[in-house]
């Protein structure tokens, strides 16, 4: 299901792809969104880089999905 | 500990030195006889840079006490040349560029010389490689050293040629 | 280049240091002995992380033969230094630490005594009260919110971050037909120089300090010591006698140099500090261990679309050169291919273990292990030829790596062809034998000046004596790589004299021009350019006298070759260079002709003025049940532009191979709870003569416009591909994908066993 990035409004194919995008830009506004959800950008990034499997992307994807209803 | 007298010859020169019996052969050569060509690179008899010859046999200078060579004949790298004329193995090393930083070179030369004395006609390259197994080199990857030894073994540096 | 084009370049000559090195006459810092000299020993922290509360050395001072003890708090300025001098926050290491220790082995106090034995005994008499702190020795632990803070001001212990990016990775990934992602773990490696770290420092009552040390850059150490000792650079003389290896570990300030200097300044006598092999393992710096996540998207025909990499490196306790390794690994992870989009995010994390720094390859062996193996796996997944896939995407002359570099010379395509021919020639291999290949390349010196040097990167002075002999003064440091011979060859070629006419002077800051030194594969190109410029300057001055004397028609020009000054159009007409030198000296009022040269790269992109290229092939026998491997053959197709020093080149390539194979298979350096588990040569495995394969090198002919006579680096680039080539051989032979370097025998055996069990399970189902 396609989703919209809660920060920059880019359309992404699915929540995991959107999470990938948010980690990828890594800029201040995107990082700030992580903080606002109570997530630690650096902890999740480290997990993503060091543990096989995309657990971080999937976790963040879940938050992105939930955020869709609030995006105007 | 009371010092003891050690009488031995180094490169055909007789020496008498008073040393602490704990002194390793490599320490006696470097610090008491004053020949610094022989080096030291580890504390575990692993690297071979301290290789010298004792009565013609290759020995790691850190693996024996100096007192153990009392009455014996030690050859170090300084003893390879004769009045400025290089030993064939030294010339071969020059021709093949078989050294880079040079820290392992003295030990390599002594090991190579002892190997060739024992095995003047190695049956193949692997026999040379096994003969040099005890000597580490971090710079050359060994192959140029093996080529030098093989060149000497092949007779390339024979005087009568 | 045809062999006849040059008089001396690319000929087999004796190394200029050869006679000294094969006769035991080469003296190293290890051998330096001065009158009235003391011996220094260092007391080291047993804890990975602790506060120093009190140091009581009163008992040590009572021991007969002990002259002085020094501590960071009492005897140093407490300056936190680092080699990234432009970035003060990365200058984080006070070598004789003042308040806190951050790794096991960190210097805490230093003793000077009349013998090594007494100095060692004195260490046992020093009492240190520590407040032991919790420690972390892995980035995964160090980055946690609750992790102990290793350096104040660095949140989450993140020391440095770097990004290298071009294009839009997400957009380009959309265009990919196939995407693959993998996770890798790269181990450290130790430089293991045959000569351990060593220094002799002599401070005299006139306020001058002389330091003999095993170094890759006498100038760097002069400047670094000035910074921490509060002395003027000009009052410090650094002398590098022969140096027993460096490999990237000897151009930062280390405990030997610093402690010897501090002790000498305290008692005004020469002090010698030589690390034992164990000390060298635990208390110098090592290759940077890394975690790599790589995601790559390609089209089904093998065209590369995009790649993204996220990397966390284990920085250890201090920054050192680790910041550069973080940058270079990210760049060389894209090398040597064209990516429409690329993004690398690197994080260097402090941990309580020995600091990580540069080591031959500088982050590229790690990068290549991941990139080149994944490329083979992608080729296999898509049923494509791995060599043709590389060829399709490879760099070429004129290519611009967006925002990073312009490739001015590139032999990659020819290298691929040569290796392809070799693979074909091998035919069908016996059972348990397989071939793996890897491409690679490297920089020829960096364009960066984070050291903040005010000097040209390289300088040279050529002085011609009455008898035609030549004094070549350079700052470029000979550490075994052959730079003195290489520069002498360039000087001989440019000036037109014989190699034996040249004497090379380097390694003494009182007599050598400043030079950034031997690291980053910079000296052949940079010091070579400076040398060529100086020699040509001297030649031009000399030829003024020749023109006057010979009086040829103005249409003719002169040159010099092998000691013969000649009319270029009519080479048989001319005069002896040696006669000319005598006349020129008289013409200059008895003054010798002096030529000057220098080089600093400008507007050459973000990394380097020039890049070498190579493709490495390994023929490997693998016993998957034991994991034991034997390399039967190594073949390298290699592009270094113009080879200069033939024997030196062969030696450097064979040496690089031995170190690279070490990174890929032998040299396991486990650190547990901050402790190096194998700090000796019994347990740390180096490759030995029987295991080393024969190495065949095929030189590819290219011309690098930025390099002297077209030359670029050789000897470091080749440290980059072997680990990946070995991994690829294992993959093609067994199907196993080994994602951890070094690829340990146990890991191969374990993976093979799991594969067999999976296969049995499948059969049962």
mmCIF file of C-alpha atoms in Angstrom, chain C residues 391-737:
data_model
loop_
_atom_site.group_PDB
_atom_site.id
_atom_site.type_symbol
_atom_site.label_atom_id
_atom_site.label_comp_id
_atom_site.label_asym_id
_atom_site.label_seq_id
_atom_site.Cartn_x
_atom_site.Cartn_y
_atom_site.Cartn_z
ATOM 1 C CA UNK C 391 33.470 -4.316 -17.428
ATOM 2 C CA UNK C 392 30.025 -2.950 -18.282
ATOM 3 C CA UNK C 393 30.066 -0.656 -15.245
ATOM 4 C CA UNK C 394 33.758 0.148 -14.854
ATOM 5 C CA UNK C 395 35.507 3.488 -14.744
ATOM 6 C CA UNK C 396 37.179 4.742 -17.898
ATOM 7 C CA UNK C 397 39.554 7.546 -18.728
ATOM 8 C CA UNK C 398 37.744 10.854 -18.534
ATOM 9 C CA UNK C 399 34.953 9.599 -16.307
ATOM 10 C CA UNK C 400 33.867 11.954 -13.558
ATOM 11 C CA UNK C 401 32.842 10.430 -10.260
ATOM 12 C CA UNK C 402 30.149 13.003 -9.501
ATOM 13 C CA UNK C 403 31.463 15.601 -7.117
ATOM 14 C CA UNK C 404 34.452 13.458 -6.189
ATOM 15 C CA UNK C 405 37.062 12.857 -8.857
ATOM 16 C CA UNK C 406 37.977 12.965 -12.520
ATOM 17 C CA UNK C 407 39.673 9.826 -13.742
ATOM 18 C CA UNK C 408 42.602 10.888 -15.898
ATOM 19 C CA UNK C 409 44.063 7.454 -16.555
ATOM 20 C CA UNK C 410 42.408 4.070 -16.217
ATOM 21 C CA UNK C 411 43.557 0.611 -17.201
ATOM 22 C CA UNK C 412 40.603 -1.231 -15.655
ATOM 23 C CA UNK C 413 39.201 -2.569 -18.906
ATOM 24 C CA UNK C 414 42.570 -4.001 -19.958
ATOM 25 C CA UNK C 415 43.027 -5.470 -16.472
ATOM 26 C CA UNK C 416 39.677 -7.244 -16.748
ATOM 27 C CA UNK C 417 40.625 -8.646 -20.135
ATOM 28 C CA UNK C 418 43.941 -10.007 -18.878
ATOM 29 C CA UNK C 419 42.315 -11.733 -15.917
ATOM 30 C CA UNK C 420 39.568 -13.057 -18.144
ATOM 31 C CA UNK C 421 42.240 -14.603 -20.372
ATOM 32 C CA UNK C 422 43.943 -16.112 -17.352
ATOM 33 C CA UNK C 423 40.703 -17.615 -16.067
ATOM 34 C CA UNK C 424 40.041 -19.117 -19.488
ATOM 35 C CA UNK C 425 43.563 -20.504 -19.669
ATOM 36 C CA UNK C 426 43.068 -22.372 -16.402
ATOM 37 C CA UNK C 427 40.437 -24.520 -18.041
ATOM 38 C CA UNK C 428 38.646 -27.002 -15.835
ATOM 39 C CA UNK C 429 40.082 -27.010 -12.351
ATOM 40 C CA UNK C 430 40.559 -30.092 -10.177
ATOM 41 C CA UNK C 431 38.009 -30.830 -7.461
ATOM 42 C CA UNK C 432 38.061 -28.482 -4.473
ATOM 43 C CA UNK C 433 39.847 -25.804 -6.504
ATOM 44 C CA UNK C 434 38.148 -22.631 -7.622
ATOM 45 C CA UNK C 435 38.924 -19.158 -8.833
ATOM 46 C CA UNK C 436 37.882 -15.856 -7.319
ATOM 47 C CA UNK C 437 38.488 -12.413 -8.697
ATOM 48 C CA UNK C 438 38.173 -8.901 -7.416
ATOM 49 C CA UNK C 439 38.699 -5.492 -8.933
ATOM 50 C CA UNK C 440 40.293 -2.722 -6.886
ATOM 51 C CA UNK C 441 42.124 0.527 -7.091
ATOM 52 C CA UNK C 442 43.523 3.207 -4.903
ATOM 53 C CA UNK C 443 44.486 6.833 -4.610
ATOM 54 C CA UNK C 444 47.913 8.295 -5.271
ATOM 55 C CA UNK C 445 48.031 10.543 -2.260
ATOM 56 C CA UNK C 446 45.235 12.614 -0.797
ATOM 57 C CA UNK C 447 44.352 16.191 -1.586
ATOM 58 C CA UNK C 448 43.432 16.893 2.012
ATOM 59 C CA UNK C 449 45.395 19.005 4.462
ATOM 60 C CA UNK C 450 43.623 18.282 7.714
ATOM 61 C CA UNK C 451 47.104 18.297 9.260
ATOM 62 C CA UNK C 452 47.087 22.040 8.526
ATOM 63 C CA UNK C 453 50.619 22.067 7.163
ATOM 64 C CA UNK C 454 51.771 25.412 5.767
ATOM 65 C CA UNK C 455 54.361 23.688 3.578
ATOM 66 C CA UNK C 456 54.082 22.300 0.061
ATOM 67 C CA UNK C 457 52.977 18.692 0.323
ATOM 68 C CA UNK C 458 56.325 17.572 -1.111
ATOM 69 C CA UNK C 459 59.558 19.405 -1.776
ATOM 70 C CA UNK C 460 62.943 18.525 -3.238
ATOM 71 C CA UNK C 461 66.327 20.122 -3.672
ATOM 72 C CA UNK C 462 68.881 18.916 -6.242
ATOM 73 C CA UNK C 463 72.472 20.081 -5.783
ATOM 74 C CA UNK C 464 75.177 19.265 -8.322
ATOM 75 C CA UNK C 465 78.738 18.810 -7.111
ATOM 76 C CA UNK C 466 81.957 19.565 -8.961
ATOM 77 C CA UNK C 467 82.413 15.937 -9.943
ATOM 78 C CA UNK C 468 78.875 15.561 -11.217
ATOM 79 C CA UNK C 469 77.580 13.665 -8.224
ATOM 80 C CA UNK C 470 74.187 14.872 -7.084
ATOM 81 C CA UNK C 471 72.762 15.486 -3.635
ATOM 82 C CA UNK C 472 68.998 14.889 -3.693
ATOM 83 C CA UNK C 473 67.336 16.265 -0.573
ATOM 84 C CA UNK C 474 63.745 15.197 -0.072
ATOM 85 C CA UNK C 475 61.398 14.907 2.875
ATOM 86 C CA UNK C 476 59.871 11.740 1.473
ATOM 87 C CA UNK C 477 60.491 8.958 3.970
ATOM 88 C CA UNK C 478 61.968 5.611 3.069
ATOM 89 C CA UNK C 479 60.275 2.938 5.160
ATOM 90 C CA UNK C 480 61.098 -0.053 3.005
ATOM 91 C CA UNK C 481 58.709 0.746 0.189
ATOM 92 C CA UNK C 482 61.645 1.882 -1.948
ATOM 93 C CA UNK C 483 60.924 5.603 -2.171
ATOM 94 C CA UNK C 484 64.587 6.636 -2.003
ATOM 95 C CA UNK C 485 65.405 4.421 -4.969
ATOM 96 C CA UNK C 486 62.296 5.539 -6.856
ATOM 97 C CA UNK C 487 63.088 9.210 -6.340
ATOM 98 C CA UNK C 488 66.746 8.655 -7.250
ATOM 99 C CA UNK C 489 65.579 7.022 -10.490
ATOM 100 C CA UNK C 490 63.282 9.945 -11.280
ATOM 101 C CA UNK C 491 66.115 12.382 -10.510
ATOM 102 C CA UNK C 492 68.547 10.428 -12.666
ATOM 103 C CA UNK C 493 66.087 10.317 -15.540
ATOM 104 C CA UNK C 494 65.139 13.991 -15.324
ATOM 105 C CA UNK C 495 68.672 15.269 -14.897
ATOM 106 C CA UNK C 496 70.199 12.778 -17.326
ATOM 107 C CA UNK C 497 72.731 11.145 -15.054
ATOM 108 C CA UNK C 498 73.431 7.620 -13.842
ATOM 109 C CA UNK C 499 71.736 6.242 -10.754
ATOM 110 C CA UNK C 500 75.066 5.799 -8.989
ATOM 111 C CA UNK C 501 75.729 9.553 -9.314
ATOM 112 C CA UNK C 502 72.866 10.315 -6.941
ATOM 113 C CA UNK C 503 72.834 10.367 -3.151
ATOM 114 C CA UNK C 504 69.446 10.575 -1.465
ATOM 115 C CA UNK C 505 69.114 12.524 1.789
ATOM 116 C CA UNK C 506 65.943 12.254 3.797
ATOM 117 C CA UNK C 507 64.716 11.496 7.268
ATOM 118 C CA UNK C 508 66.212 14.430 9.159
ATOM 119 C CA UNK C 509 64.201 17.582 9.732
ATOM 120 C CA UNK C 510 67.404 19.594 10.097
ATOM 121 C CA UNK C 511 68.443 18.723 6.533
ATOM 122 C CA UNK C 512 65.374 17.550 4.624
ATOM 123 C CA UNK C 513 62.617 19.762 3.288
ATOM 124 C CA UNK C 514 59.217 19.229 4.909
ATOM 125 C CA UNK C 515 57.129 16.482 3.330
ATOM 126 C CA UNK C 516 53.874 15.008 4.524
ATOM 127 C CA UNK C 517 55.596 11.620 4.494
ATOM 128 C CA UNK C 518 54.959 8.029 3.555
ATOM 129 C CA UNK C 519 51.234 7.380 3.753
ATOM 130 C CA UNK C 520 48.236 7.306 1.452
ATOM 131 C CA UNK C 521 50.465 6.163 -1.385
ATOM 132 C CA UNK C 522 51.497 9.722 -2.061
ATOM 133 C CA UNK C 523 55.242 9.744 -2.430
ATOM 134 C CA UNK C 524 55.821 8.392 -5.929
ATOM 135 C CA UNK C 525 53.411 10.932 -7.389
ATOM 136 C CA UNK C 526 53.923 13.910 -5.089
ATOM 137 C CA UNK C 527 57.572 13.645 -4.061
ATOM 138 C CA UNK C 528 58.262 12.290 -7.533
ATOM 139 C CA UNK C 529 56.810 15.432 -9.093
ATOM 140 C CA UNK C 530 58.825 17.624 -6.717
ATOM 141 C CA UNK C 531 62.001 15.677 -7.524
ATOM 142 C CA UNK C 532 61.391 15.876 -11.262
ATOM 143 C CA UNK C 533 60.813 19.625 -11.025
ATOM 144 C CA UNK C 534 63.998 20.146 -8.993
ATOM 145 C CA UNK C 535 66.080 18.008 -11.348
ATOM 146 C CA UNK C 536 64.722 19.790 -14.398
ATOM 147 C CA UNK C 537 65.439 23.149 -12.774
ATOM 148 C CA UNK C 538 69.041 22.094 -12.148
ATOM 149 C CA UNK C 539 69.333 20.702 -15.663
ATOM 150 C CA UNK C 540 68.059 23.932 -17.186
ATOM 151 C CA UNK C 541 70.676 25.927 -15.293
ATOM 152 C CA UNK C 542 73.389 23.474 -16.338
ATOM 153 C CA UNK C 543 72.350 23.597 -19.975
ATOM 154 C CA UNK C 544 72.784 27.367 -20.041
ATOM 155 C CA UNK C 545 76.506 26.714 -19.714
ATOM 156 C CA UNK C 546 76.372 23.906 -22.258
ATOM 157 C CA UNK C 547 74.617 26.115 -24.787
ATOM 158 C CA UNK C 548 77.222 28.801 -24.280
ATOM 159 C CA UNK C 549 80.073 26.349 -24.653
ATOM 160 C CA UNK C 550 78.747 24.277 -27.555
ATOM 161 C CA UNK C 551 77.334 27.239 -29.493
ATOM 162 C CA UNK C 552 74.971 25.219 -31.699
ATOM 163 C CA UNK C 553 72.599 27.019 -34.083
ATOM 164 C CA UNK C 554 69.635 28.395 -32.154
ATOM 165 C CA UNK C 555 67.313 25.875 -33.807
ATOM 166 C CA UNK C 556 68.908 23.081 -31.800
ATOM 167 C CA UNK C 557 68.082 22.248 -28.221
ATOM 168 C CA UNK C 558 70.123 20.209 -25.762
ATOM 169 C CA UNK C 559 69.327 17.434 -23.333
ATOM 170 C CA UNK C 560 71.283 15.116 -21.033
ATOM 171 C CA UNK C 561 71.084 11.333 -20.913
ATOM 172 C CA UNK C 562 73.259 8.893 -18.991
ATOM 173 C CA UNK C 563 75.927 11.539 -18.451
ATOM 174 C CA UNK C 564 76.048 12.774 -22.048
ATOM 175 C CA UNK C 565 74.946 16.331 -22.871
ATOM 176 C CA UNK C 566 73.755 16.262 -26.451
ATOM 177 C CA UNK C 567 72.114 17.993 -29.360
ATOM 178 C CA UNK C 568 68.665 16.408 -29.449
ATOM 179 C CA UNK C 569 68.512 16.433 -33.258
ATOM 180 C CA UNK C 570 72.106 15.196 -33.580
ATOM 181 C CA UNK C 571 72.757 13.129 -30.440
ATOM 182 C CA UNK C 572 76.324 12.215 -31.343
ATOM 183 C CA UNK C 573 77.292 15.886 -30.961
ATOM 184 C CA UNK C 574 77.755 17.097 -27.414
ATOM 185 C CA UNK C 575 79.977 16.867 -24.359
ATOM 186 C CA UNK C 576 80.373 14.937 -21.132
ATOM 187 C CA UNK C 577 78.048 15.964 -18.323
ATOM 188 C CA UNK C 578 80.935 15.507 -15.887
ATOM 189 C CA UNK C 579 83.094 18.033 -17.800
ATOM 190 C CA UNK C 580 80.156 20.396 -17.971
ATOM 191 C CA UNK C 581 79.683 20.342 -14.197
ATOM 192 C CA UNK C 582 83.255 21.522 -13.661
ATOM 193 C CA UNK C 583 82.834 24.403 -16.083
ATOM 194 C CA UNK C 584 79.430 25.371 -14.749
ATOM 195 C CA UNK C 585 80.745 25.567 -11.177
ATOM 196 C CA UNK C 586 83.530 27.955 -12.275
ATOM 197 C CA UNK C 587 80.994 29.930 -14.259
ATOM 198 C CA UNK C 588 78.888 30.336 -11.127
ATOM 199 C CA UNK C 589 81.764 31.725 -9.026
ATOM 200 C CA UNK C 590 82.330 28.377 -7.314
ATOM 201 C CA UNK C 591 78.681 27.987 -6.396
ATOM 202 C CA UNK C 592 76.986 24.637 -6.987
ATOM 203 C CA UNK C 593 73.932 24.549 -9.197
ATOM 204 C CA UNK C 594 70.837 24.033 -7.058
ATOM 205 C CA UNK C 595 67.424 23.124 -8.421
ATOM 206 C CA UNK C 596 64.205 23.365 -6.413
ATOM 207 C CA UNK C 597 60.972 21.510 -6.838
ATOM 208 C CA UNK C 598 57.708 21.199 -5.021
ATOM 209 C CA UNK C 599 54.186 19.846 -5.457
ATOM 210 C CA UNK C 600 50.808 20.357 -3.878
ATOM 211 C CA UNK C 601 47.675 19.004 -5.607
ATOM 212 C CA UNK C 602 45.108 21.696 -6.406
ATOM 213 C CA UNK C 603 41.594 21.395 -7.830
ATOM 214 C CA UNK C 604 41.912 17.640 -8.107
ATOM 215 C CA UNK C 605 38.549 16.672 -6.666
ATOM 216 C CA UNK C 606 37.779 15.458 -3.194
ATOM 217 C CA UNK C 607 40.174 12.554 -2.779
ATOM 218 C CA UNK C 608 43.231 12.204 -4.982
ATOM 219 C CA UNK C 609 44.942 13.532 -8.099
ATOM 220 C CA UNK C 610 45.234 10.030 -9.602
ATOM 221 C CA UNK C 611 44.008 6.473 -9.158
ATOM 222 C CA UNK C 612 45.589 3.079 -9.761
ATOM 223 C CA UNK C 613 43.486 0.175 -11.009
ATOM 224 C CA UNK C 614 43.898 -3.570 -10.754
ATOM 225 C CA UNK C 615 42.100 -6.879 -11.012
ATOM 226 C CA UNK C 616 43.217 -9.718 -8.787
ATOM 227 C CA UNK C 617 42.693 -13.402 -9.434
ATOM 228 C CA UNK C 618 43.272 -16.243 -6.990
ATOM 229 C CA UNK C 619 43.294 -19.976 -7.680
ATOM 230 C CA UNK C 620 42.405 -21.502 -4.338
ATOM 231 C CA UNK C 621 42.112 -25.008 -3.003
ATOM 232 C CA UNK C 622 39.463 -25.249 -0.291
ATOM 233 C CA UNK C 623 38.739 -28.079 2.079
ATOM 234 C CA UNK C 624 35.264 -27.055 3.198
ATOM 235 C CA UNK C 625 35.150 -29.573 6.040
ATOM 236 C CA UNK C 626 38.145 -28.132 7.817
ATOM 237 C CA UNK C 627 37.996 -24.680 6.253
ATOM 238 C CA UNK C 628 41.661 -24.981 5.386
ATOM 239 C CA UNK C 629 42.671 -23.140 2.246
ATOM 240 C CA UNK C 630 45.741 -23.163 0.061
ATOM 241 C CA UNK C 631 46.319 -20.485 -2.537
ATOM 242 C CA UNK C 632 47.846 -22.103 -5.585
ATOM 243 C CA UNK C 633 48.279 -19.074 -7.744
ATOM 244 C CA UNK C 634 47.894 -15.331 -7.601
ATOM 245 C CA UNK C 635 47.610 -13.301 -10.779
ATOM 246 C CA UNK C 636 47.270 -9.544 -10.853
ATOM 247 C CA UNK C 637 46.588 -7.288 -13.783
ATOM 248 C CA UNK C 638 47.868 -3.946 -12.595
ATOM 249 C CA UNK C 639 47.769 -0.344 -13.784
ATOM 250 C CA UNK C 640 50.158 2.018 -12.011
ATOM 251 C CA UNK C 641 50.773 4.210 -15.028
ATOM 252 C CA UNK C 642 54.521 4.202 -15.586
ATOM 253 C CA UNK C 643 56.521 1.764 -13.418
ATOM 254 C CA UNK C 644 59.608 3.485 -12.067
ATOM 255 C CA UNK C 645 61.473 1.057 -9.804
ATOM 256 C CA UNK C 646 61.092 -2.424 -11.300
ATOM 257 C CA UNK C 647 62.375 -4.550 -8.430
ATOM 258 C CA UNK C 648 60.691 -2.249 -5.948
ATOM 259 C CA UNK C 649 57.368 -2.613 -7.737
ATOM 260 C CA UNK C 650 57.498 -6.409 -7.788
ATOM 261 C CA UNK C 651 58.431 -6.467 -4.115
ATOM 262 C CA UNK C 652 55.690 -4.043 -3.138
ATOM 263 C CA UNK C 653 53.031 -5.993 -5.024
ATOM 264 C CA UNK C 654 54.103 -9.302 -3.493
ATOM 265 C CA UNK C 655 54.226 -7.688 -0.067
ATOM 266 C CA UNK C 656 50.797 -6.135 -0.530
ATOM 267 C CA UNK C 657 49.462 -9.551 -1.470
ATOM 268 C CA UNK C 658 50.845 -11.119 1.713
ATOM 269 C CA UNK C 659 49.234 -8.451 3.875
ATOM 270 C CA UNK C 660 45.957 -8.619 1.948
ATOM 271 C CA UNK C 661 45.777 -12.393 2.265
ATOM 272 C CA UNK C 662 46.425 -11.844 5.955
ATOM 273 C CA UNK C 663 43.432 -9.530 6.172
ATOM 274 C CA UNK C 664 41.313 -12.041 4.317
ATOM 275 C CA UNK C 665 42.273 -15.235 6.081
ATOM 276 C CA UNK C 666 45.091 -15.391 8.615
ATOM 277 C CA UNK C 667 45.161 -12.308 10.786
ATOM 278 C CA UNK C 668 42.416 -12.673 13.321
ATOM 279 C CA UNK C 669 42.677 -9.997 16.018
ATOM 280 C CA UNK C 670 39.978 -10.668 18.612
ATOM 281 C CA UNK C 671 39.403 -8.062 21.280
ATOM 282 C CA UNK C 672 37.274 -9.176 24.222
ATOM 283 C CA UNK C 673 36.304 -6.899 27.079
ATOM 284 C CA UNK C 674 38.733 -4.395 25.627
ATOM 285 C CA UNK C 675 41.606 -6.862 25.747
ATOM 286 C CA UNK C 676 43.609 -7.960 22.724
ATOM 287 C CA UNK C 677 43.477 -11.738 23.053
ATOM 288 C CA UNK C 678 46.530 -12.650 20.985
ATOM 289 C CA UNK C 679 49.226 -9.991 21.401
ATOM 290 C CA UNK C 680 52.118 -12.183 20.300
ATOM 291 C CA UNK C 681 53.436 -13.902 17.232
ATOM 292 C CA UNK C 682 52.476 -17.375 18.342
ATOM 293 C CA UNK C 683 48.776 -16.611 18.422
ATOM 294 C CA UNK C 684 48.549 -13.817 15.866
ATOM 295 C CA UNK C 685 49.074 -15.564 12.561
ATOM 296 C CA UNK C 686 51.135 -14.072 9.815
ATOM 297 C CA UNK C 687 51.513 -15.837 6.498
ATOM 298 C CA UNK C 688 54.860 -17.610 6.212
ATOM 299 C CA UNK C 689 57.021 -18.613 3.254
ATOM 300 C CA UNK C 690 55.492 -22.064 2.564
ATOM 301 C CA UNK C 691 51.961 -20.597 2.395
ATOM 302 C CA UNK C 692 52.713 -17.673 0.124
ATOM 303 C CA UNK C 693 51.691 -18.325 -3.475
ATOM 304 C CA UNK C 694 53.740 -17.331 -6.482
ATOM 305 C CA UNK C 695 52.472 -13.953 -7.659
ATOM 306 C CA UNK C 696 52.355 -13.104 -11.334
ATOM 307 C CA UNK C 697 51.850 -9.501 -12.262
ATOM 308 C CA UNK C 698 50.796 -8.197 -15.642
ATOM 309 C CA UNK C 699 51.476 -4.497 -15.917
ATOM 310 C CA UNK C 700 48.976 -2.574 -18.001
ATOM 311 C CA UNK C 701 50.364 0.366 -19.929
ATOM 312 C CA UNK C 702 48.674 3.680 -19.195
ATOM 313 C CA UNK C 703 49.887 7.239 -18.745
ATOM 314 C CA UNK C 704 48.782 9.373 -15.815
ATOM 315 C CA UNK C 705 49.149 13.056 -16.764
ATOM 316 C CA UNK C 706 49.407 14.187 -13.154
ATOM 317 C CA UNK C 707 52.195 11.788 -12.248
ATOM 318 C CA UNK C 708 55.952 12.034 -12.905
ATOM 319 C CA UNK C 709 56.503 10.335 -16.283
ATOM 320 C CA UNK C 710 52.920 9.108 -16.025
ATOM 321 C CA UNK C 711 53.418 7.227 -12.757
ATOM 322 C CA UNK C 712 50.898 6.667 -10.018
ATOM 323 C CA UNK C 713 50.682 4.574 -6.879
ATOM 324 C CA UNK C 714 51.662 0.960 -6.524
ATOM 325 C CA UNK C 715 51.807 -1.228 -3.453
ATOM 326 C CA UNK C 716 48.850 -0.075 -1.410
ATOM 327 C CA UNK C 717 46.034 -0.557 -3.913
ATOM 328 C CA UNK C 718 46.906 -4.224 -4.114
ATOM 329 C CA UNK C 719 46.155 -4.656 -0.409
ATOM 330 C CA UNK C 720 42.525 -4.105 -1.310
ATOM 331 C CA UNK C 721 41.254 -7.011 -3.412
ATOM 332 C CA UNK C 722 42.562 -10.302 -2.014
ATOM 333 C CA UNK C 723 40.083 -10.760 0.818
ATOM 334 C CA UNK C 724 37.210 -10.380 -1.660
ATOM 335 C CA UNK C 725 38.933 -12.566 -4.263
ATOM 336 C CA UNK C 726 39.366 -15.261 -1.636
ATOM 337 C CA UNK C 727 35.720 -14.920 -0.626
ATOM 338 C CA UNK C 728 34.685 -15.194 -4.259
ATOM 339 C CA UNK C 729 36.795 -18.319 -4.735
ATOM 340 C CA UNK C 730 35.086 -19.854 -1.723
ATOM 341 C CA UNK C 731 31.694 -18.862 -3.136
ATOM 342 C CA UNK C 732 32.350 -20.357 -6.547
ATOM 343 C CA UNK C 733 33.803 -23.497 -5.032
ATOM 344 C CA UNK C 734 31.340 -24.184 -2.242
ATOM 345 C CA UNK C 735 28.381 -21.821 -2.666
ATOM 346 C CA UNK C 736 29.126 -20.331 0.743
ATOM 347 C CA UNK C 737 28.792 -16.567 1.166
#
